[in-house]
PDB file of C-alpha atoms in Angstrom:
ATOM      1  CA  MET A  15     -11.471  60.738 177.655  1.00 44.00           C
ATOM      2  CA  ASN A  16      -9.058  62.973 175.758  1.00 48.00           C
ATOM      3  CA  PRO A  17      -5.950  61.281 174.429  1.00 48.00           C
ATOM      4  CA  SER A  18      -2.816  62.381 176.178  1.00 48.00           C
ATOM      5  CA  ILE A  19      -0.503  64.625 174.183  1.00 47.00           C
ATOM      6  CA  PRO A  20       3.054  63.246 174.114  1.00 48.00           C
ATOM      7  CA  LYS A  21       5.712  65.428 175.560  1.00 48.00           C
ATOM      8  CA  SER A  22       8.425  66.893 173.394  1.00 43.00           C
ATOM      9  CA  GLY A  23      11.021  64.700 175.032  1.00 45.00           C
ATOM     10  CA  SER A  24       9.135  61.536 174.088  1.00 45.00           C
ATOM     11  CA  VAL A  25       8.788  62.781 170.488  1.00 42.00           C
ATOM     12  CA  GLN A  26      12.552  63.328 170.232  1.00 44.00           C
ATOM     13  CA  ALA A  27      13.155  59.910 171.739  1.00 46.00           C
ATOM     14  CA  SER A  28      10.843  58.266 169.215  1.00 45.00           C
ATOM     15  CA  GLN A  29      12.606  60.070 166.341  1.00 46.00           C
ATOM     16  CA  ALA A  30      15.956  58.919 167.657  1.00 45.00           C
ATOM     17  CA  LYS A  31      14.732  55.314 167.639  1.00 49.00           C
ATOM     18  CA  GLN A  32      13.846  55.491 163.920  1.00 49.00           C
ATOM     19  CA  PRO A  33      16.019  53.417 161.576  1.00 49.00           C
ATOM     20  CA  ALA A  34      18.852  55.287 159.898  1.00 47.00           C
ATOM     21  CA  ALA A  35      17.335  54.610 156.445  1.00 46.00           C
ATOM     22  CA  THR A  36      14.154  56.552 157.354  1.00 48.00           C
ATOM     23  CA  ARG A  37      15.827  59.578 158.868  1.00 51.00           C
ATOM     24  CA  ILE A  38      15.801  62.828 156.946  1.00 54.00           C
ATOM     25  CA  LYS A  39      19.232  63.697 155.610  1.00 52.00           C
ATOM     26  CA  LEU A  40      20.503  67.048 156.740  1.00 52.00           C
ATOM     27  CA  PRO A  41      22.370  69.359 154.324  1.00 54.00           C
ATOM     28  CA  GLU A  42      25.616  68.520 156.146  1.00 55.00           C
ATOM     29  CA  ASP A  43      25.022  64.804 155.595  1.00 56.00           C
ATOM     30  CA  ARG A  44      24.329  65.369 151.908  1.00 57.00           C
ATOM     31  CA  PHE A  45      27.488  67.441 151.542  1.00 52.00           C
ATOM     32  CA  ASP A  46      29.572  64.774 153.284  1.00 58.00           C
ATOM     33  CA  SER A  47      28.155  61.986 151.123  1.00 59.00           C
ATOM     34  CA  ARG A  48      28.720  64.028 147.973  1.00 60.00           C
ATOM     35  CA  LEU A  49      32.275  64.797 149.063  1.00 57.00           C
ATOM     36  CA  LYS A  50      32.961  61.126 149.732  1.00 61.00           C
ATOM     37  CA  ARG A  51      31.501  60.143 146.370  1.00 62.00           C
ATOM     38  CA  THR A  52      33.638  62.745 144.589  1.00 61.00           C
ATOM     39  CA  GLY A  53      36.751  61.544 146.370  1.00 60.00           C
ATOM     40  CA  PHE A  54      35.903  57.941 145.548  1.00 61.00           C
ATOM     41  CA  ASN A  55      35.567  58.839 141.840  1.00 67.00           C
ATOM     42  CA  LEU A  56      38.709  60.980 141.656  1.00 72.00           C
ATOM     43  CA  LEU A  57      41.128  58.924 143.724  1.00 79.00           C
ATOM     44  CA  PRO A  58      41.596  55.920 141.360  1.00 78.00           C
ATOM     45  CA  PRO A  59      42.451  57.971 138.224  1.00 76.00           C
ATOM     46  CA  LEU A  60      44.728  60.270 140.236  1.00 82.00           C
ATOM     47  CA  LEU A  61      46.644  57.316 141.653  1.00 87.00           C
ATOM     48  CA  THR A  62      46.869  55.815 138.166  1.00 86.00           C
ATOM     49  CA  PHE A  63      48.361  59.019 136.724  1.00 83.00           C
ATOM     50  CA  VAL A  64      50.814  59.315 139.609  1.00 86.00           C
ATOM     51  CA  LEU A  65      51.950  55.736 139.031  1.00 91.00           C
ATOM     52  CA  ILE A  66      52.357  56.363 135.288  1.00 89.00           C
ATOM     53  CA  PHE A  67      54.470  59.486 135.878  1.00 88.00           C
ATOM     54  CA  VAL A  68      56.636  57.747 138.490  1.00 90.00           C
ATOM     55  CA  LEU A  69      57.316  54.813 136.162  1.00 92.00           C
ATOM     56  CA  TRP A  70      57.936  57.229 133.283  1.00 88.00           C
ATOM     57  CA  GLU A  71      60.464  59.199 135.333  1.00 88.00           C
ATOM     58  CA  ALA A  72      62.191  56.003 136.465  1.00 91.00           C
ATOM     59  CA  LEU A  73      62.369  54.705 132.886  1.00 90.00           C
ATOM     60  CA  ILE A  74      64.021  57.919 131.687  1.00 89.00           C
ATOM     61  CA  TRP A  75      66.591  57.700 134.482  1.00 88.00           C
ATOM     62  CA  LEU A  76      67.337  53.966 134.157  1.00 89.00           C
ATOM     63  CA  LEU A  77      67.603  53.841 130.369  1.00 88.00           C
ATOM     64  CA  ASP A  78      69.199  57.286 130.034  1.00 85.00           C
ATOM     65  CA  ILE A  79      66.759  58.328 127.303  1.00 86.00           C
ATOM     66  CA  LYS A  80      67.712  61.550 125.570  1.00 87.00           C
ATOM     67  CA  LEU A  81      65.566  64.656 125.916  1.00 83.00           C
ATOM     68  CA  VAL A  82      64.976  64.920 122.166  1.00 83.00           C
ATOM     69  CA  ILE A  83      63.418  61.441 122.208  1.00 87.00           C
ATOM     70  CA  LEU A  84      61.305  61.522 125.362  1.00 88.00           C
ATOM     71  CA  PRO A  85      61.405  64.190 128.096  1.00 90.00           C
ATOM     72  CA  ALA A  86      60.953  63.320 131.755  1.00 89.00           C
ATOM     73  CA  PRO A  87      57.729  64.304 133.543  1.00 90.00           C
ATOM     74  CA  SER A  88      59.715  66.518 135.918  1.00 89.00           C
ATOM     75  CA  GLY A  89      61.002  68.541 132.973  1.00 90.00           C
ATOM     76  CA  ILE A  90      57.546  68.728 131.394  1.00 90.00           C
ATOM     77  CA  PHE A  91      55.909  70.018 134.590  1.00 91.00           C
ATOM     78  CA  GLY A  92      58.819  72.387 135.159  1.00 91.00           C
ATOM     79  CA  GLU A  93      58.271  73.854 131.701  1.00 91.00           C
ATOM     80  CA  LEU A  94      54.516  74.004 132.210  1.00 90.00           C
ATOM     81  CA  PHE A  95      54.502  75.758 135.584  1.00 90.00           C
ATOM     82  CA  GLY A  96      57.545  77.889 134.876  1.00 90.00           C
ATOM     83  CA  GLU A  97      56.144  79.277 131.609  1.00 89.00           C
ATOM     84  CA  PHE A  98      52.423  79.063 132.329  1.00 90.00           C
ATOM     85  CA  SER A  99      51.823  82.684 131.304  1.00 92.00           C
ATOM     86  CA  PHE A 100      53.075  81.749 127.831  1.00 93.00           C
ATOM     87  CA  TYR A 101      50.428  79.028 127.498  1.00 93.00           C
ATOM     88  CA  LEU A 102      47.423  81.025 128.761  1.00 94.00           C
ATOM     89  CA  PRO A 103      46.469  82.788 125.464  1.00 94.00           C
ATOM     90  CA  HIS A 104      46.949  79.527 123.558  1.00 94.00           C
ATOM     91  CA  ILE A 105      44.756  77.632 126.035  1.00 94.00           C
ATOM     92  CA  TRP A 106      42.000  80.222 125.761  1.00 95.00           C
ATOM     93  CA  LEU A 107      42.019  80.259 121.947  1.00 94.00           C
ATOM     94  CA  THR A 108      41.867  76.472 121.614  1.00 95.00           C
ATOM     95  CA  PHE A 109      39.164  76.326 124.284  1.00 95.00           C
ATOM     96  CA  TYR A 110      37.125  78.979 122.458  1.00 95.00           C
ATOM     97  CA  GLU A 111      37.430  77.249 119.088  1.00 94.00           C
ATOM     98  CA  ALA A 112      36.570  73.805 120.502  1.00 95.00           C
ATOM     99  CA  VAL A 113      33.544  74.913 122.534  1.00 95.00           C
ATOM    100  CA  LEU A 114      32.126  77.128 119.783  1.00 96.00           C
ATOM    101  CA  GLY A 115      32.662  74.391 117.201  1.00 95.00           C
ATOM    102  CA  PHE A 116      30.985  71.872 119.495  1.00 95.00           C
ATOM    103  CA  MET A 117      27.946  74.108 119.935  1.00 95.00           C
ATOM    104  CA  LEU A 118      27.720  74.856 116.210  1.00 95.00           C
ATOM    105  CA  GLY A 119      28.082  71.223 115.183  1.00 93.00           C
ATOM    106  CA  MET A 120      25.613  70.077 117.823  1.00 93.00           C
ATOM    107  CA  ALA A 121      22.998  72.663 116.777  1.00 94.00           C
ATOM    108  CA  ALA A 122      23.308  71.768 113.086  1.00 93.00           C
ATOM    109  CA  ALA A 123      23.161  68.027 113.822  1.00 93.00           C
ATOM    110  CA  LEU A 124      20.090  68.343 116.046  1.00 92.00           C
ATOM    111  CA  LEU A 125      18.255  70.479 113.506  1.00 93.00           C
ATOM    112  CA  LEU A 126      19.012  68.079 110.689  1.00 92.00           C
ATOM    113  CA  GLY A 127      18.301  65.109 112.962  1.00 90.00           C
ATOM    114  CA  VAL A 128      14.807  66.405 113.706  1.00 89.00           C
ATOM    115  CA  LEU A 129      14.064  66.812 109.995  1.00 89.00           C
ATOM    116  CA  MET A 130      15.532  63.458 108.976  1.00 88.00           C
ATOM    117  CA  SER A 131      13.749  61.596 111.784  1.00 84.00           C
ATOM    118  CA  GLN A 132      10.433  62.873 110.426  1.00 83.00           C
ATOM    119  CA  SER A 133      11.142  62.042 106.786  1.00 83.00           C
ATOM    120  CA  ARG A 134      12.672  58.823 105.470  1.00 85.00           C
ATOM    121  CA  LEU A 135      13.029  60.443 102.034  1.00 87.00           C
ATOM    122  CA  LEU A 136      15.058  63.297 103.479  1.00 86.00           C
ATOM    123  CA  GLU A 137      17.218  60.805 105.377  1.00 84.00           C
ATOM    124  CA  ARG A 138      17.954  58.792 102.249  1.00 87.00           C
ATOM    125  CA  ALA A 139      18.835  61.998 100.393  1.00 87.00           C
ATOM    126  CA  LEU A 140      21.086  63.668 102.978  1.00 85.00           C
ATOM    127  CA  LEU A 141      22.615  60.893 105.062  1.00 85.00           C
ATOM    128  CA  PRO A 142      25.069  59.740 102.325  1.00 87.00           C
ATOM    129  CA  VAL A 143      26.370  63.318 102.111  1.00 85.00           C
ATOM    130  CA  ALA A 144      26.909  63.383 105.873  1.00 84.00           C
ATOM    131  CA  VAL A 145      28.663  60.012 105.737  1.00 85.00           C
ATOM    132  CA  MET A 146      30.924  61.224 102.931  1.00 84.00           C
ATOM    133  CA  ALA A 147      31.899  64.289 104.961  1.00 79.00           C
ATOM    134  CA  ASN A 148      32.559  62.087 107.996  1.00 80.00           C
ATOM    135  CA  VAL A 149      34.801  59.545 106.254  1.00 83.00           C
ATOM    136  CA  THR A 150      36.873  62.234 104.521  1.00 83.00           C
ATOM    137  CA  PRO A 151      40.053  62.735 106.610  1.00 85.00           C
ATOM    138  CA  ILE A 152      39.854  66.041 108.437  1.00 87.00           C
ATOM    139  CA  VAL A 153      43.562  66.669 107.787  1.00 86.00           C
ATOM    140  CA  ALA A 154      42.700  66.785 104.066  1.00 86.00           C
ATOM    141  CA  ILE A 155      39.885  69.292 104.575  1.00 87.00           C
ATOM    142  CA  ALA A 156      41.655  71.587 107.023  1.00 88.00           C
ATOM    143  CA  PRO A 157      44.100  73.221 104.530  1.00 88.00           C
ATOM    144  CA  LEU A 158      41.170  74.026 102.240  1.00 90.00           C
ATOM    145  CA  PHE A 159      39.337  75.773 105.052  1.00 90.00           C
ATOM    146  CA  ILE A 160      42.449  77.817 105.809  1.00 89.00           C
ATOM    147  CA  ILE A 161      42.585  78.901 102.149  1.00 89.00           C
ATOM    148  CA  TRP A 162      38.865  79.721 102.011  1.00 90.00           C
ATOM    149  CA  PHE A 163      38.401  81.417 105.400  1.00 89.00           C
ATOM    150  CA  GLY A 164      41.858  82.712 106.332  1.00 85.00           C
ATOM    151  CA  PHE A 165      44.084  82.153 109.351  1.00 85.00           C
ATOM    152  CA  GLY A 166      41.665  83.374 112.038  1.00 86.00           C
ATOM    153  CA  ALA A 167      39.455  81.387 114.381  1.00 89.00           C
ATOM    154  CA  LEU A 168      36.627  80.815 111.873  1.00 92.00           C
ATOM    155  CA  PRO A 169      38.160  77.876 109.939  1.00 92.00           C
ATOM    156  CA  LYS A 170      39.154  76.145 113.203  1.00 93.00           C
ATOM    157  CA  VAL A 171      35.624  76.540 114.556  1.00 94.00           C
ATOM    158  CA  LEU A 172      34.172  75.093 111.342  1.00 93.00           C
ATOM    159  CA  ILE A 173      36.593  72.149 111.384  1.00 93.00           C
ATOM    160  CA  SER A 174      35.726  71.525 115.021  1.00 94.00           C
ATOM    161  CA  ALA A 175      32.026  71.648 114.169  1.00 94.00           C
ATOM    162  CA  ILE A 176      32.472  69.104 111.368  1.00 92.00           C
ATOM    163  CA  CYS A 177      34.202  66.711 113.778  1.00 91.00           C
ATOM    164  CA  ALA A 178      31.333  67.013 116.275  1.00 91.00           C
ATOM    165  CA  PHE A 179      28.548  66.886 113.689  1.00 92.00           C
ATOM    166  CA  PHE A 180      28.269  63.264 112.573  1.00 90.00           C
ATOM    167  CA  PRO A 181      28.117  61.401 115.932  1.00 89.00           C
ATOM    168  CA  MET A 182      25.454  63.825 117.133  1.00 91.00           C
ATOM    169  CA  LEU A 183      23.463  63.452 113.915  1.00 91.00           C
ATOM    170  CA  ILE A 184      23.335  59.647 114.067  1.00 89.00           C
ATOM    171  CA  ASN A 185      22.464  59.534 117.764  1.00 90.00           C
ATOM    172  CA  SER A 186      19.799  62.216 117.450  1.00 89.00           C
ATOM    173  CA  ILE A 187      18.045  60.388 114.614  1.00 89.00           C
ATOM    174  CA  THR A 188      18.157  57.153 116.604  1.00 87.00           C
ATOM    175  CA  GLY A 189      16.885  58.870 119.747  1.00 86.00           C
ATOM    176  CA  PHE A 190      14.025  60.683 118.027  1.00 86.00           C
ATOM    177  CA  ARG A 191      12.807  57.430 116.487  1.00 83.00           C
ATOM    178  CA  ALA A 192      13.355  55.030 119.419  1.00 81.00           C
ATOM    179  CA  ILE A 193       9.996  55.653 121.045  1.00 78.00           C
ATOM    180  CA  ASP A 194       7.490  53.301 122.621  1.00 75.00           C
ATOM    181  CA  ASP A 195       4.735  52.424 120.142  1.00 76.00           C
ATOM    182  CA  ASN A 196       2.088  52.246 122.862  1.00 80.00           C
ATOM    183  CA  ASN A 197       2.879  55.769 124.045  1.00 78.00           C
ATOM    184  CA  HIS A 198       2.877  56.977 120.467  1.00 75.00           C
ATOM    185  CA  GLU A 199      -0.518  55.457 119.764  1.00 79.00           C
ATOM    186  CA  TYR A 200      -1.876  56.842 123.021  1.00 78.00           C
ATOM    187  CA  LEU A 201      -0.873  60.396 122.109  1.00 80.00           C
ATOM    188  CA  LYS A 202      -2.335  59.954 118.633  1.00 77.00           C
ATOM    189  CA  SER A 203      -5.614  58.784 120.173  1.00 79.00           C
ATOM    190  CA  LEU A 204      -5.693  62.074 122.071  1.00 79.00           C
ATOM    191  CA  HIS A 205      -5.374  63.884 118.701  1.00 78.00           C
ATOM    192  CA  ALA A 206      -1.925  65.247 119.607  1.00 78.00           C
ATOM    193  CA  SER A 207      -0.192  67.086 116.782  1.00 79.00           C
ATOM    194  CA  ARG A 208       3.210  66.032 115.426  1.00 80.00           C
ATOM    195  CA  PHE A 209       4.803  68.911 117.287  1.00 80.00           C
ATOM    196  CA  GLU A 210       3.150  67.867 120.553  1.00 82.00           C
ATOM    197  CA  ILE A 211       4.255  64.255 120.041  1.00 79.00           C
ATOM    198  CA  PHE A 212       7.782  65.469 119.385  1.00 81.00           C
ATOM    199  CA  LEU A 213       7.788  67.726 122.438  1.00 81.00           C
ATOM    200  CA  LYS A 214       6.180  65.275 124.870  1.00 81.00           C
ATOM    201  CA  LEU A 215       7.587  61.963 123.625  1.00 83.00           C
ATOM    202  CA  ARG A 216      10.384  62.113 121.065  1.00 83.00           C
ATOM    203  CA  LEU A 217      12.475  64.868 122.663  1.00 84.00           C
ATOM    204  CA  PRO A 218      12.554  63.453 126.237  1.00 82.00           C
ATOM    205  CA  ASN A 219      13.208  59.968 124.863  1.00 83.00           C
ATOM    206  CA  SER A 220      16.149  61.217 122.787  1.00 84.00           C
ATOM    207  CA  LEU A 221      18.008  62.923 125.650  1.00 86.00           C
ATOM    208  CA  PRO A 222      20.012  59.823 126.695  1.00 86.00           C
ATOM    209  CA  PHE A 223      21.146  59.353 123.096  1.00 88.00           C
ATOM    210  CA  ILE A 224      21.977  63.042 122.583  1.00 89.00           C
ATOM    211  CA  LEU A 225      23.879  63.540 125.832  1.00 88.00           C
ATOM    212  CA  SER A 226      25.779  60.308 125.373  1.00 86.00           C
ATOM    213  CA  ALA A 227      26.898  61.498 121.935  1.00 89.00           C
ATOM    214  CA  ALA A 228      27.769  64.912 123.367  1.00 91.00           C
ATOM    215  CA  ARG A 229      30.634  63.395 125.356  1.00 89.00           C
ATOM    216  CA  THR A 230      32.177  61.978 122.185  1.00 88.00           C
ATOM    217  CA  CYS A 231      31.471  65.155 120.226  1.00 91.00           C
ATOM    218  CA  MET A 232      33.181  67.337 122.832  1.00 92.00           C
ATOM    219  CA  SER A 233      36.445  65.410 122.600  1.00 90.00           C
ATOM    220  CA  MET A 234      36.174  65.359 118.806  1.00 92.00           C
ATOM    221  CA  SER A 235      35.721  69.123 118.743  1.00 93.00           C
ATOM    222  CA  VAL A 236      39.001  69.578 120.632  1.00 93.00           C
ATOM    223  CA  ILE A 237      40.732  67.350 118.083  1.00 92.00           C
ATOM    224  CA  GLY A 238      39.229  69.372 115.234  1.00 92.00           C
ATOM    225  CA  ALA A 239      40.416  72.668 116.718  1.00 93.00           C
ATOM    226  CA  VAL A 240      43.960  71.309 117.109  1.00 94.00           C
ATOM    227  CA  VAL A 241      44.044  69.949 113.539  1.00 92.00           C
ATOM    228  CA  GLY A 242      42.918  73.338 112.259  1.00 92.00           C
ATOM    229  CA  GLU A 243      45.620  75.133 114.259  1.00 91.00           C
ATOM    230  CA  MET A 244      48.273  72.768 112.929  1.00 90.00           C
ATOM    231  CA  SER A 245      47.170  73.496 109.371  1.00 87.00           C
ATOM    232  CA  GLY A 246      47.650  77.231 109.695  1.00 83.00           C
ATOM    233  CA  ALA A 247      47.646  79.453 112.761  1.00 81.00           C
ATOM    234  CA  SER A 248      49.835  81.744 114.817  1.00 83.00           C
ATOM    235  CA  LYS A 249      48.280  80.860 118.178  1.00 89.00           C
ATOM    236  CA  GLY A 250      46.657  77.920 119.898  1.00 91.00           C
ATOM    237  CA  LEU A 251      47.949  74.740 121.493  1.00 93.00           C
ATOM    238  CA  GLY A 252      48.011  72.989 118.124  1.00 92.00           C
ATOM    239  CA  ASN A 253      50.344  75.679 116.804  1.00 92.00           C
ATOM    240  CA  VAL A 254      52.532  75.361 119.925  1.00 93.00           C
ATOM    241  CA  ILE A 255      52.857  71.603 119.357  1.00 93.00           C
ATOM    242  CA  MET A 256      53.753  72.019 115.693  1.00 92.00           C
ATOM    243  CA  VAL A 257      56.307  74.808 116.173  1.00 92.00           C
ATOM    244  CA  SER A 258      57.968  73.338 119.264  1.00 92.00           C
ATOM    245  CA  SER A 259      58.275  69.890 117.672  1.00 90.00           C
ATOM    246  CA  ASN A 260      59.896  71.442 114.595  1.00 89.00           C
ATOM    247  CA  TYR A 261      62.482  73.092 116.854  1.00 90.00           C
ATOM    248  CA  MET A 262      62.905  69.896 118.939  1.00 89.00           C
ATOM    249  CA  GLN A 263      61.578  71.600 122.069  1.00 90.00           C
ATOM    250  CA  MET A 264      60.167  68.370 123.390  1.00 92.00           C
ATOM    251  CA  GLU A 265      59.318  69.563 126.896  1.00 92.00           C
ATOM    252  CA  ARG A 266      57.168  72.353 125.454  1.00 93.00           C
ATOM    253  CA  THR A 267      55.575  69.911 123.007  1.00 93.00           C
ATOM    254  CA  PHE A 268      54.613  67.490 125.772  1.00 94.00           C
ATOM    255  CA  ALA A 269      53.437  70.335 128.020  1.00 94.00           C
ATOM    256  CA  ALA A 270      51.011  71.480 125.297  1.00 94.00           C
ATOM    257  CA  ILE A 271      49.833  67.886 124.777  1.00 93.00           C
ATOM    258  CA  PHE A 272      49.272  67.568 128.531  1.00 93.00           C
ATOM    259  CA  LEU A 273      47.201  70.775 128.542  1.00 94.00           C
ATOM    260  CA  LEU A 274      45.092  69.464 125.671  1.00 94.00           C
ATOM    261  CA  ALA A 275      44.458  66.252 127.600  1.00 92.00           C
ATOM    262  CA  ILE A 276      43.389  68.228 130.675  1.00 92.00           C
ATOM    263  CA  MET A 277      41.109  70.391 128.523  1.00 93.00           C
ATOM    264  CA  GLY A 278      39.485  67.363 126.934  1.00 91.00           C
ATOM    265  CA  ILE A 279      38.963  65.646 130.274  1.00 90.00           C
ATOM    266  CA  GLY A 280      37.536  68.812 131.834  1.00 91.00           C
ATOM    267  CA  LEU A 281      35.099  69.551 129.014  1.00 92.00           C
ATOM    268  CA  THR A 282      33.956  65.934 128.820  1.00 90.00           C
ATOM    269  CA  SER A 283      33.439  65.907 132.594  1.00 88.00           C
ATOM    270  CA  LEU A 284      31.231  69.002 132.319  1.00 90.00           C
ATOM    271  CA  VAL A 285      29.083  67.271 129.720  1.00 88.00           C
ATOM    272  CA  ARG A 286      28.926  64.211 131.954  1.00 87.00           C
ATOM    273  CA  LEU A 287      27.826  66.390 134.872  1.00 86.00           C
ATOM    274  CA  ALA A 288      25.084  67.967 132.757  1.00 84.00           C
ATOM    275  CA  GLU A 289      24.022  64.467 131.712  1.00 82.00           C
ATOM    276  CA  ARG A 290      23.686  63.401 135.343  1.00 82.00           C
ATOM    277  CA  LYS A 291      21.614  66.466 136.194  1.00 81.00           C
ATOM    278  CA  LEU A 292      19.289  66.183 133.214  1.00 79.00           C
ATOM    279  CA  LEU A 293      18.935  62.396 133.271  1.00 74.00           C
ATOM    280  CA  HIS A 294      18.371  61.855 136.982  1.00 66.00           C
ATOM    281  CA  TRP A 295      15.158  60.038 135.982  1.00 60.00           C
ATOM    282  CA  HIS A 296      16.907  57.659 133.602  1.00 58.00           C
ATOM    283  CA  SER A 297      17.538  54.095 134.733  1.00 49.00           C
ATOM    284  CA  ALA A 298      21.157  54.144 133.520  1.00 47.00           C
ATOM    285  CA  GLU A 299      22.017  57.058 135.803  1.00 43.00           C
TER     286      GLU A 299
END
């Protein structure tokens, strides 16, 4: 006797009776959940900033603090939105110097990290030089770079790259070496070459270390670009801060500082987003 074929209505009814955890999520459901998650992540810091600005404004009004000492948030935002066209070329230049310096410093650190992770002798020879460059105050190096490379973007990019270099170097060496010995021995038993071991084992294992360092390096690259602009430049947010503070234009000074903070948060958030996409397999994500 042939088994009876269930009608379409009974199939729909059986699907409706399935637990919610086993149902297939529609694109609309995924979008709603992603939107809720984004709102949940953004709401606390936004409320915190609003509270800080409200208390700041109230403190200025209650204590009658002079503008040359501390401007009110209302004056800062009025300056920022009223003269935003003035800030645009400075924002772009600082952004360009920071991002290019970050990429240059990251590339140099990864290249050197690969070589030093494969050779203890090379690490012992070069790591003290890297440490010396890292502990030397960047404000002492920046004027020399201005003298050597001029007042253009090049010295700022190089200073930014130096700031991003050392954290990436240390994390890359650690990541390339922090591998599972059993996996390493297994690949060696298959007669895998050093390049194949690096590609299949060391590189994937190092990604959490590298991307975690990238967040720190991105913020450091912004700091490096600003230090370079303060040492000698005609444009850039660092130059705006230096010139406006010399002329006691405190609202403009704080507006430029606020833009730098937004730039740093935005760039770091982009790195964090890339980390989430690339490390979806990692247990910490």
